[in-house]
Amino acid sequence: MAKTTNITKYTCDRCHGSAYLTDGDPRTSSDWHQIKHTTADGVTQEALACTSCQQEFKKFAATQDAVWAAWLTEGKD
């Protein structure tokens, strides 16, 4: 029976999809993404996301970016 060592389980914090990957597997960087979000209180939170959820996060973040830009400029004369 074969034995594989140095395996890490990756689990998406959003959809809970998971994968077991060996050290050096290229999917560890192409399929799994560490994302960050800063709350209204200035607290940075991190999460691990699969590619699908990371792309959804990017869409969500883009809407927040637009709201931020509008808020920042609306107070100017």
PDB file of C-alpha atoms in Angstrom:
ATOM      1  CA  MET A   1       0.000   0.000   0.000  1.00  0.00           C
ATOM      2  CA  ALA A   2       1.369   3.420  -0.968  1.00  0.00           C
ATOM      3  CA  LYS A   3       1.836   6.169   1.565  1.00  0.00           C
ATOM      4  CA  THR A   4       1.646   9.871   0.751  1.00  0.00           C
ATOM      5  CA  THR A   5       2.997  12.386   3.247  1.00  0.00           C
ATOM      6  CA  ASN A   6       2.782  16.170   3.516  1.00  0.00           C
ATOM      7  CA  ILE A   7      -0.870  16.479   2.550  1.00  0.00           C
ATOM      8  CA  THR A   8      -2.920  19.554   3.451  1.00  0.00           C
ATOM      9  CA  LYS A   9      -6.696  19.768   3.414  1.00  0.00           C
ATOM     10  CA  TYR A  10      -7.975  23.045   1.950  1.00  0.00           C
ATOM     11  CA  THR A  11     -11.558  24.017   2.836  1.00  0.00           C
ATOM     12  CA  CYS A  12     -13.340  27.075   1.462  1.00  0.00           C
ATOM     13  CA  ASP A  13     -14.647  29.239   4.301  1.00  0.00           C
ATOM     14  CA  ARG A  14     -17.682  30.200   2.182  1.00  0.00           C
ATOM     15  CA  CYS A  15     -18.973  27.105   0.357  1.00  0.00           C
ATOM     16  CA  HIS A  16     -17.045  24.523   2.432  1.00  0.00           C
ATOM     17  CA  GLY A  17     -15.757  22.738  -0.680  1.00  0.00           C
ATOM     18  CA  SER A  18     -12.467  21.013   0.062  1.00  0.00           C
ATOM     19  CA  ALA A  19      -9.471  19.294  -1.477  1.00  0.00           C
ATOM     20  CA  TYR A  20      -6.523  17.319  -0.187  1.00  0.00           C
ATOM     21  CA  LEU A  21      -3.330  18.554  -1.864  1.00  0.00           C
ATOM     22  CA  THR A  22       0.287  17.536  -1.500  1.00  0.00           C
ATOM     23  CA  ASP A  23       3.055  20.043  -0.878  1.00  0.00           C
ATOM     24  CA  GLY A  24       4.111  21.622  -4.171  1.00  0.00           C
ATOM     25  CA  ASP A  25       0.835  20.862  -5.971  1.00  0.00           C
ATOM     26  CA  PRO A  26       0.237  23.815  -8.335  1.00  0.00           C
ATOM     27  CA  ARG A  27      -3.453  23.854  -7.397  1.00  0.00           C
ATOM     28  CA  THR A  28      -2.553  25.190  -3.945  1.00  0.00           C
ATOM     29  CA  SER A  29      -1.962  28.612  -5.513  1.00  0.00           C
ATOM     30  CA  SER A  30      -4.219  28.420  -8.581  1.00  0.00           C
ATOM     31  CA  ASP A  31      -7.370  27.014  -6.939  1.00  0.00           C
ATOM     32  CA  TRP A  32      -7.134  28.410  -3.390  1.00  0.00           C
ATOM     33  CA  HIS A  33      -6.980  32.084  -2.440  1.00  0.00           C
ATOM     34  CA  GLN A  34      -6.422  33.921   0.828  1.00  0.00           C
ATOM     35  CA  ILE A  35      -8.791  36.896   0.758  1.00  0.00           C
ATOM     36  CA  LYS A  36      -9.001  39.869   3.124  1.00  0.00           C
ATOM     37  CA  HIS A  37     -11.842  42.143   4.141  1.00  0.00           C
ATOM     38  CA  THR A  38     -11.753  45.155   6.442  1.00  0.00           C
ATOM     39  CA  THR A  39     -14.842  45.687   8.583  1.00  0.00           C
ATOM     40  CA  ALA A  40     -16.444  49.040   9.329  1.00  0.00           C
ATOM     41  CA  ASP A  41     -14.538  48.965  12.630  1.00  0.00           C
ATOM     42  CA  GLY A  42     -11.209  48.667  10.799  1.00  0.00           C
ATOM     43  CA  VAL A  43     -10.653  45.020  11.660  1.00  0.00           C
ATOM     44  CA  THR A  44      -9.048  42.976   8.891  1.00  0.00           C
ATOM     45  CA  GLN A  45     -10.530  39.518   8.479  1.00  0.00           C
ATOM     46  CA  GLU A  46      -9.049  36.768   6.333  1.00  0.00           C
ATOM     47  CA  ALA A  47     -10.680  33.760   4.733  1.00  0.00           C
ATOM     48  CA  LEU A  48      -9.627  30.925   2.471  1.00  0.00           C
ATOM     49  CA  ALA A  49     -11.694  30.738  -0.717  1.00  0.00           C
ATOM     50  CA  CYS A  50     -11.892  28.387  -3.669  1.00  0.00           C
ATOM     51  CA  THR A  51     -11.604  29.998  -7.105  1.00  0.00           C
ATOM     52  CA  SER A  52     -15.375  30.198  -7.603  1.00  0.00           C
ATOM     53  CA  CYS A  53     -15.977  31.944  -4.283  1.00  0.00           C
ATOM     54  CA  GLN A  54     -12.934  34.180  -4.784  1.00  0.00           C
ATOM     55  CA  GLN A  55     -14.409  35.405  -8.067  1.00  0.00           C
ATOM     56  CA  GLU A  56     -17.732  36.099  -6.329  1.00  0.00           C
ATOM     57  CA  PHE A  57     -15.814  37.987  -3.633  1.00  0.00           C
ATOM     58  CA  LYS A  58     -14.111  40.109  -6.301  1.00  0.00           C
ATOM     59  CA  LYS A  59     -17.547  41.093  -7.706  1.00  0.00           C
ATOM     60  CA  PHE A  60     -18.754  41.918  -4.198  1.00  0.00           C
ATOM     61  CA  ALA A  61     -15.603  43.928  -3.470  1.00  0.00           C
ATOM     62  CA  ALA A  62     -15.982  45.861  -6.749  1.00  0.00           C
ATOM     63  CA  THR A  63     -19.425  47.092  -5.673  1.00  0.00           C
ATOM     64  CA  GLN A  64     -17.954  48.181  -2.335  1.00  0.00           C
ATOM     65  CA  ASP A  65     -15.112  49.931  -4.176  1.00  0.00           C
ATOM     66  CA  ALA A  66     -17.672  51.934  -6.175  1.00  0.00           C
ATOM     67  CA  VAL A  67     -19.599  52.903  -3.034  1.00  0.00           C
ATOM     68  CA  TRP A  68     -16.336  53.919  -1.342  1.00  0.00           C
ATOM     69  CA  ALA A  69     -15.286  56.092  -4.297  1.00  0.00           C
ATOM     70  CA  ALA A  70     -18.710  57.774  -4.422  1.00  0.00           C
ATOM     71  CA  TRP A  71     -18.704  58.412  -0.683  1.00  0.00           C
ATOM     72  CA  LEU A  72     -15.199  59.853  -0.786  1.00  0.00           C
ATOM     73  CA  THR A  73     -15.987  62.322  -3.557  1.00  0.00           C
ATOM     74  CA  GLU A  74     -19.522  63.340  -2.545  1.00  0.00           C
ATOM     75  CA  GLY A  75     -18.279  65.484   0.323  1.00  0.00           C
ATOM     76  CA  LYS A  76     -16.147  67.650  -1.954  1.00  0.00           C
ATOM     77  CA  ASP A  77     -17.290  70.921  -3.538  1.00  0.00           C
TER      78      ASP A  77
END
